PDB file of C-alpha atoms in Angstrom:
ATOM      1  CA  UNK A   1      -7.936 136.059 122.153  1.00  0.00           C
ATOM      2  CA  UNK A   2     -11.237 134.438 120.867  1.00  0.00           C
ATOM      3  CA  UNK A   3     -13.599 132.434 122.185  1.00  0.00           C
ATOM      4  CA  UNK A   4     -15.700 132.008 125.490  1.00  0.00           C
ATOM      5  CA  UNK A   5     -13.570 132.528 127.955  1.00  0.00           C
ATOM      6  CA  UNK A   6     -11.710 135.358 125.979  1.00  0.00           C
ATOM      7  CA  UNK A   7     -11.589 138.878 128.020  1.00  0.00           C
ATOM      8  CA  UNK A   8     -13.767 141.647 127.536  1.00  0.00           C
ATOM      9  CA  UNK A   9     -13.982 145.031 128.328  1.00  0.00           C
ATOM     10  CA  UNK A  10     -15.737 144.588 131.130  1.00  0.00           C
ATOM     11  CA  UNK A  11     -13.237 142.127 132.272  1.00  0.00           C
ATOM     12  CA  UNK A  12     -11.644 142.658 135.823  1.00  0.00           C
ATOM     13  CA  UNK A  13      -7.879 142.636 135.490  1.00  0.00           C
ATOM     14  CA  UNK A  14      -4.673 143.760 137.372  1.00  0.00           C
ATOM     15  CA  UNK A  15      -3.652 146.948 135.912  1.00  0.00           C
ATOM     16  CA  UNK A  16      -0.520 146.983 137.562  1.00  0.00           C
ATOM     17  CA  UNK A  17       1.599 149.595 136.736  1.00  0.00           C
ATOM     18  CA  UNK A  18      -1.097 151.968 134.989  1.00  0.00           C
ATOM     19  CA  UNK A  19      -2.251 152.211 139.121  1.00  0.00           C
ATOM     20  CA  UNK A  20       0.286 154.773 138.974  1.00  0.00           C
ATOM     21  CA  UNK A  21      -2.042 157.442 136.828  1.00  0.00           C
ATOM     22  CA  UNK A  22      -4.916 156.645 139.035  1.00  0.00           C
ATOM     23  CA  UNK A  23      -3.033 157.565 141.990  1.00  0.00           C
ATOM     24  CA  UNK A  24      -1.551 160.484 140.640  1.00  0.00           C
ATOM     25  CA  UNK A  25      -4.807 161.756 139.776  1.00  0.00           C
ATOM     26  CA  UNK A  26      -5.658 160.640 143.072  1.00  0.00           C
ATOM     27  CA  UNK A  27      -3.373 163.335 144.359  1.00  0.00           C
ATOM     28  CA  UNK A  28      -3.517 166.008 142.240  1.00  0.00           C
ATOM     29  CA  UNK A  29      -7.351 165.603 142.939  1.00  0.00           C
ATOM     30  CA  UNK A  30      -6.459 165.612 146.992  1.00  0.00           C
ATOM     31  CA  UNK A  31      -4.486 168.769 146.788  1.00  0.00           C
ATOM     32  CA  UNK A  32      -6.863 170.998 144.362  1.00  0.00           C
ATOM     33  CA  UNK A  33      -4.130 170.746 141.436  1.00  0.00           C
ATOM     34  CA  UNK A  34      -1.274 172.214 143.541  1.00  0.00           C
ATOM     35  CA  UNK A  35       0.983 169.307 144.621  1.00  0.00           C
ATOM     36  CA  UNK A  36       4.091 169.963 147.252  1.00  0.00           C
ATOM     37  CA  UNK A  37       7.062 169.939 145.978  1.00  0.00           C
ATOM     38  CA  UNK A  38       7.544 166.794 148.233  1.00  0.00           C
ATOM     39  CA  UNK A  39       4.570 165.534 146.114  1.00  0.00           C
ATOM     40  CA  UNK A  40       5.924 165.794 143.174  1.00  0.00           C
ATOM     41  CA  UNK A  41       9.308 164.252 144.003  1.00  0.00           C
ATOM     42  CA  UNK A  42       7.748 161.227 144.676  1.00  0.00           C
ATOM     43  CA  UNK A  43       5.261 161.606 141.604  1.00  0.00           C
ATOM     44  CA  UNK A  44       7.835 161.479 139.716  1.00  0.00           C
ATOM     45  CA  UNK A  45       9.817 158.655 140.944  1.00  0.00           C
ATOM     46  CA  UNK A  46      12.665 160.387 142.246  1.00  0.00           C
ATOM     47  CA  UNK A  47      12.087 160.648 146.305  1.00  0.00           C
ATOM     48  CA  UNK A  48      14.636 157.649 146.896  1.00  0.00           C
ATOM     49  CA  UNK A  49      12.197 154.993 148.109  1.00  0.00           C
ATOM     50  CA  UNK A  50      13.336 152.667 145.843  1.00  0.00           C
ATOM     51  CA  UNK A  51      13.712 149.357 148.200  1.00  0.00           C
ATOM     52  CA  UNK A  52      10.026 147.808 147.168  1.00  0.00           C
ATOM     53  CA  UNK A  53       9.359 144.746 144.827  1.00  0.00           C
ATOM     54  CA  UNK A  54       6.446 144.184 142.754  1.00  0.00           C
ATOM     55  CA  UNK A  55       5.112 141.401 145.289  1.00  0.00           C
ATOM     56  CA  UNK A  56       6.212 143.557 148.310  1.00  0.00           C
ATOM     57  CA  UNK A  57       2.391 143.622 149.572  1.00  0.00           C
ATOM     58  CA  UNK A  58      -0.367 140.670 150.179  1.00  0.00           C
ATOM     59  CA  UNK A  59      -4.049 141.257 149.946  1.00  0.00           C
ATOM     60  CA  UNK A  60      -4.304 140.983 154.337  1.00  0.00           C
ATOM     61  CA  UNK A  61      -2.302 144.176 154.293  1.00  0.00           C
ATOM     62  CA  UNK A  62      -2.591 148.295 154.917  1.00  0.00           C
ATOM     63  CA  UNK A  63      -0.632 150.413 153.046  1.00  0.00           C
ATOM     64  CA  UNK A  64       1.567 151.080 155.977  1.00  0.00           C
ATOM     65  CA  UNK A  65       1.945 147.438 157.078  1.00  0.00           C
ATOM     66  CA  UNK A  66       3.076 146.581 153.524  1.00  0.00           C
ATOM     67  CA  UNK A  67       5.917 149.233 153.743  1.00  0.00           C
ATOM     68  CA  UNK A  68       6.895 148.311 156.984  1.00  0.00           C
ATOM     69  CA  UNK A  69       7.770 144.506 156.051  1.00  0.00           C
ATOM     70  CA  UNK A  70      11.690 144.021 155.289  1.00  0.00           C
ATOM     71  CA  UNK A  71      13.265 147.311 153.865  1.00  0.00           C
ATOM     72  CA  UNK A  72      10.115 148.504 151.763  1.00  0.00           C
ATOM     73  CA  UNK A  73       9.850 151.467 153.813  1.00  0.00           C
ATOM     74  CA  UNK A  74      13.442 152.492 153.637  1.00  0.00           C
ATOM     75  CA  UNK A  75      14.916 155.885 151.955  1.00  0.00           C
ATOM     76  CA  UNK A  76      18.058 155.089 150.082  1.00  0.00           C
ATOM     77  CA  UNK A  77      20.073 158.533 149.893  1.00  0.00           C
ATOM     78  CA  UNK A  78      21.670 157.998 146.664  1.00  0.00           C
ATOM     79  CA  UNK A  79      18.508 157.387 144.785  1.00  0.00           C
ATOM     80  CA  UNK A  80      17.207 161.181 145.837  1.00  0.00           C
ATOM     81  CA  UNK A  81      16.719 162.963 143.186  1.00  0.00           C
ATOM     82  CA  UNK A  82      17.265 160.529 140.382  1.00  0.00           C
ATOM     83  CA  UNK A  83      14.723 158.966 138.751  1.00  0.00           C
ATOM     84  CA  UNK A  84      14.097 155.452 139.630  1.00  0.00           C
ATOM     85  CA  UNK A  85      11.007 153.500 138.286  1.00  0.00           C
ATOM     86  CA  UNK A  86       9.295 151.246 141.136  1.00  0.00           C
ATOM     87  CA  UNK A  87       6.336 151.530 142.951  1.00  0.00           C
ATOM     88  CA  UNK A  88       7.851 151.972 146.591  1.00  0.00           C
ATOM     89  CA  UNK A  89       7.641 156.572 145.746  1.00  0.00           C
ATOM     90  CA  UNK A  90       3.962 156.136 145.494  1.00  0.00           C
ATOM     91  CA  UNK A  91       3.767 153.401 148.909  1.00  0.00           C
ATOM     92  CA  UNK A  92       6.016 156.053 151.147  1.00  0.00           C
ATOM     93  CA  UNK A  93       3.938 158.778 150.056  1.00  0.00           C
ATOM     94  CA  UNK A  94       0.664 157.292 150.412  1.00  0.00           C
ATOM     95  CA  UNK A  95       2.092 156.342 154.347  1.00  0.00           C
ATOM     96  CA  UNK A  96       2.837 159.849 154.775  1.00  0.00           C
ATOM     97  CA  UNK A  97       0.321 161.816 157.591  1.00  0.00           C
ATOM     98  CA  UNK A  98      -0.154 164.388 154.730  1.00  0.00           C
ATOM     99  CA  UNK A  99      -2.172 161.923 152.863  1.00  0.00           C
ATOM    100  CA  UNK A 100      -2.988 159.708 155.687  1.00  0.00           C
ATOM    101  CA  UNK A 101      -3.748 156.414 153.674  1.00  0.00           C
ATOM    102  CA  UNK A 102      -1.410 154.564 155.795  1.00  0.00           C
ATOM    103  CA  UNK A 103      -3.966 152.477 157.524  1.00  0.00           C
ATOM    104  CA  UNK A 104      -6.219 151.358 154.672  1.00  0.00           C
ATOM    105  CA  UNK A 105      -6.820 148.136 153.434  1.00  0.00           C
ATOM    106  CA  UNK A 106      -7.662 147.320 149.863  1.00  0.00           C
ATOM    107  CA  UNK A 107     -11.388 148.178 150.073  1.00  0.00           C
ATOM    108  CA  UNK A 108     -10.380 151.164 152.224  1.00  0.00           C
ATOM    109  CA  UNK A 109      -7.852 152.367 149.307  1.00  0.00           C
ATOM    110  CA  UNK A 110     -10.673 151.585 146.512  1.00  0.00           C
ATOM    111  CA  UNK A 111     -13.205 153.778 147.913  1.00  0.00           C
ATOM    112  CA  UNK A 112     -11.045 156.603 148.793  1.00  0.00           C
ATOM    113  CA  UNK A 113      -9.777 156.622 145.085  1.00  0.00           C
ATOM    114  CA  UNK A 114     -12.736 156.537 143.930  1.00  0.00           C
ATOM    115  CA  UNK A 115     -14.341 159.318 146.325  1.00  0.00           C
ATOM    116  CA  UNK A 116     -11.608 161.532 144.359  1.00  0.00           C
ATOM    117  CA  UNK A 117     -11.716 160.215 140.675  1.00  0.00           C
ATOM    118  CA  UNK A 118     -15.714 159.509 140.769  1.00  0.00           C
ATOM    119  CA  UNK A 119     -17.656 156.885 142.093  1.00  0.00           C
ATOM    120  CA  UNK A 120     -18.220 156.130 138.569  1.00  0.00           C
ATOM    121  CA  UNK A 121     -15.203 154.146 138.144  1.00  0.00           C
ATOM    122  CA  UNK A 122     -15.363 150.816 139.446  1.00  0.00           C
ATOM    123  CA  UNK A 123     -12.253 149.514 140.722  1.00  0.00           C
ATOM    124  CA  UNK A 124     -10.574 147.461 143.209  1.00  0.00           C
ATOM    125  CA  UNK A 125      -7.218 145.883 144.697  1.00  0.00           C
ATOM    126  CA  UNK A 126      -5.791 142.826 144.907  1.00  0.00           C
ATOM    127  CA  UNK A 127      -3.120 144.340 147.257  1.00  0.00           C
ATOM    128  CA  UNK A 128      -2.901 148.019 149.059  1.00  0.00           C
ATOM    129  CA  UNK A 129      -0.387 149.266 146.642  1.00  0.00           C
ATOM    130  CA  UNK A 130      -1.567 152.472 145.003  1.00  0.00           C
ATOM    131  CA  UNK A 131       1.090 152.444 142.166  1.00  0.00           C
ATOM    132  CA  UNK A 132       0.459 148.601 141.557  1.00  0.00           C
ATOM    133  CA  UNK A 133      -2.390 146.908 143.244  1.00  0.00           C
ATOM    134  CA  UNK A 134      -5.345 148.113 141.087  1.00  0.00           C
ATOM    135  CA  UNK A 135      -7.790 146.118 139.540  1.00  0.00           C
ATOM    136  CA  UNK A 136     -10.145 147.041 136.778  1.00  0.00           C
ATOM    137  CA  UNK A 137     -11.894 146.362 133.427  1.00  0.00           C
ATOM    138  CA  UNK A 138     -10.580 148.020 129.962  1.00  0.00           C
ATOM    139  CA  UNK A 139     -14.038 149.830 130.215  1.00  0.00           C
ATOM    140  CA  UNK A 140     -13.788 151.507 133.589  1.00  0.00           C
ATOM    141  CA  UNK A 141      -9.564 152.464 132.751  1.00  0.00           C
ATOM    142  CA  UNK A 142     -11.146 153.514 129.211  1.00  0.00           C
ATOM    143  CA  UNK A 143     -13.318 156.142 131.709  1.00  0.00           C
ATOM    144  CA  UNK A 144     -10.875 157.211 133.906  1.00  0.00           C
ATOM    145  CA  UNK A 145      -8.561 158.094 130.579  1.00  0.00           C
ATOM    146  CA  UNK A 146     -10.996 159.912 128.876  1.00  0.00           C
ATOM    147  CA  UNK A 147     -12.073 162.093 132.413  1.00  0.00           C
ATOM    148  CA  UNK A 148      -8.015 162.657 132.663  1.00  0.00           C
ATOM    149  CA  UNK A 149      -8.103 163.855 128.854  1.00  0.00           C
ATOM    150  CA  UNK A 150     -11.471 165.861 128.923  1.00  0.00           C
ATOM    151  CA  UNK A 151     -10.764 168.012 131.640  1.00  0.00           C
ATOM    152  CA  UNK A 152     -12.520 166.408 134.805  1.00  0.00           C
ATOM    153  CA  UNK A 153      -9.545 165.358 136.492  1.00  0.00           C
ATOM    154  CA  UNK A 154      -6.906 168.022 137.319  1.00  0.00           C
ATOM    155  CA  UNK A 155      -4.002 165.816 136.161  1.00  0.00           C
ATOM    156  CA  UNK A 156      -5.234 166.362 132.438  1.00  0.00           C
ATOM    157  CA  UNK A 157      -3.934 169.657 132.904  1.00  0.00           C
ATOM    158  CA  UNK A 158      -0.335 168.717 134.341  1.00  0.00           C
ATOM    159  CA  UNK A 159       0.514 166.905 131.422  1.00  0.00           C
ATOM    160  CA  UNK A 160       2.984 167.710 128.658  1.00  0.00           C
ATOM    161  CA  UNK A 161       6.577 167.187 127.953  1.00  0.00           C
ATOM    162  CA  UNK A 162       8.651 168.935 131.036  1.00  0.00           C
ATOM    163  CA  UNK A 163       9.187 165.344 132.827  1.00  0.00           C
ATOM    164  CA  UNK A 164       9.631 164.041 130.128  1.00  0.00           C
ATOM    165  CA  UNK A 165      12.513 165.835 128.798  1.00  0.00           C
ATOM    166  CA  UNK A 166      14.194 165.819 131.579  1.00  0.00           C
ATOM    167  CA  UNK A 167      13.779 161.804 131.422  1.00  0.00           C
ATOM    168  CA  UNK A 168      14.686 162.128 127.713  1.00  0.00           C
ATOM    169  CA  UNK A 169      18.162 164.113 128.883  1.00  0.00           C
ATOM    170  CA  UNK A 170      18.920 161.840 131.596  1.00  0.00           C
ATOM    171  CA  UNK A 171      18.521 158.524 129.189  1.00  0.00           C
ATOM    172  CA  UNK A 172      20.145 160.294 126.304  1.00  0.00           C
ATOM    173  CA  UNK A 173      23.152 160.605 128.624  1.00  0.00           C
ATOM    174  CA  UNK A 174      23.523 156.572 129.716  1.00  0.00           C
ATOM    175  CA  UNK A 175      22.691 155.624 126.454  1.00  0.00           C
ATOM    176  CA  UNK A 176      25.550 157.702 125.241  1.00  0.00           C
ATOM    177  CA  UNK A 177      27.768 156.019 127.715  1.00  0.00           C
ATOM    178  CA  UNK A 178      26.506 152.826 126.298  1.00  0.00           C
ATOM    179  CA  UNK A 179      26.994 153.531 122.982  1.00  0.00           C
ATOM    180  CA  UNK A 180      30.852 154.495 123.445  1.00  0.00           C
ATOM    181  CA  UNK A 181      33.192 151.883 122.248  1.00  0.00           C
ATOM    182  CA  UNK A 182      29.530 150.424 119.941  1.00  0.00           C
ATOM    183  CA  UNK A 183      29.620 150.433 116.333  1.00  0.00           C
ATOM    184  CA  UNK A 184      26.650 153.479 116.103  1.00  0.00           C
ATOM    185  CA  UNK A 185      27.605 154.309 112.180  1.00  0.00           C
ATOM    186  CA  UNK A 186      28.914 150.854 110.731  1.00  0.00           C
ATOM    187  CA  UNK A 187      27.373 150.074 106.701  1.00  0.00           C
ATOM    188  CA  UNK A 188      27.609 146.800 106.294  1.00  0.00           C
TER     189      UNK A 188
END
């Protein structure tokens, strides 16, 4: 965009779903670069709290409060194990007594991320949703990227292509289902 209203990089903006790096640093950070298995399930999306939409939180909420509205909070057994995009792994876990975020608000959750990441970063939520909620200029993400590339942050170092094989597998598989009965090799 151009012109005067036109954002910047110091222009605050929900992040949305790039929250989820910030919390996962967040973690890793927590746990001195040795994340639970438990953890990692819901890291990775695949701990079967899948029940929680984008708008499941408003800005009067805790992180626990939010997940105890409707069926945010709820495990569903089938989803264990699989991976299953959504915000609602990253909600649970926050809840959970291990990390004991449950009862922070959104300025509560902004200073306790940024305690971890560095109080450098200058960020805030709109909502207490760690993998959604975030708010933040281009120039403050463009910091936390570089400190996750560089070395300062320990989930620089968990990086690399294991998850994402085995995401790779698992889509190669559906789309391979999808593709049955398609023309794949047709020249026209």
């Amino acid at each position: 965009s151009v012109g005067p209203l036109a954002p910047d990089a110091s222009t605050v903006l929900p992040i949305a779903s790039a929250s989820k790096w910030l919390y996962g640093a967040y973690v890793l950070e927590r746990r001195a670069g040795q994340p639970s298995a438990e953890d990692i399930s819901f890291l990775t999306f695949r701990s079967g709290y899948t029940e929680f939409p984008p708008s499941a939180c408003t800005a009067q909420d805790t992180v626990a409060s939010c997940l105890a509205r409707d069926n945010h909070g709820v495990k569903v057994p089938a989803h264990e194990g699989k991976f299953h995009y959504g915000g609602g792994h990253m909600q649970k876990h926050a809840s959970l007594p291990s990390m004991g975020l449950g009862a922070l608000d959104n300025a509560g959750l902004a200073a306790e991320l940024r305690r971890l990441l560095g109080t450098d970063l200058s960020l805030s939520f709109g909502q207490p949703q760690p993998a959604g909620g975030v708010r933040m200029a281009a120039r403050d993400y463009a910091s936390f990227l570089r400190k996750l590339l560089g070395g300062q942050l320990r989930l620089g170092a968990w990086l690399g292509s294991s998850a994402l094989a085995a995401l790779s597998e698992q889509l190669i598989g559906n789309i391979e289902l999808f593709l049955q009965g398609t023309p794949r090799n047709r020249v026209a």
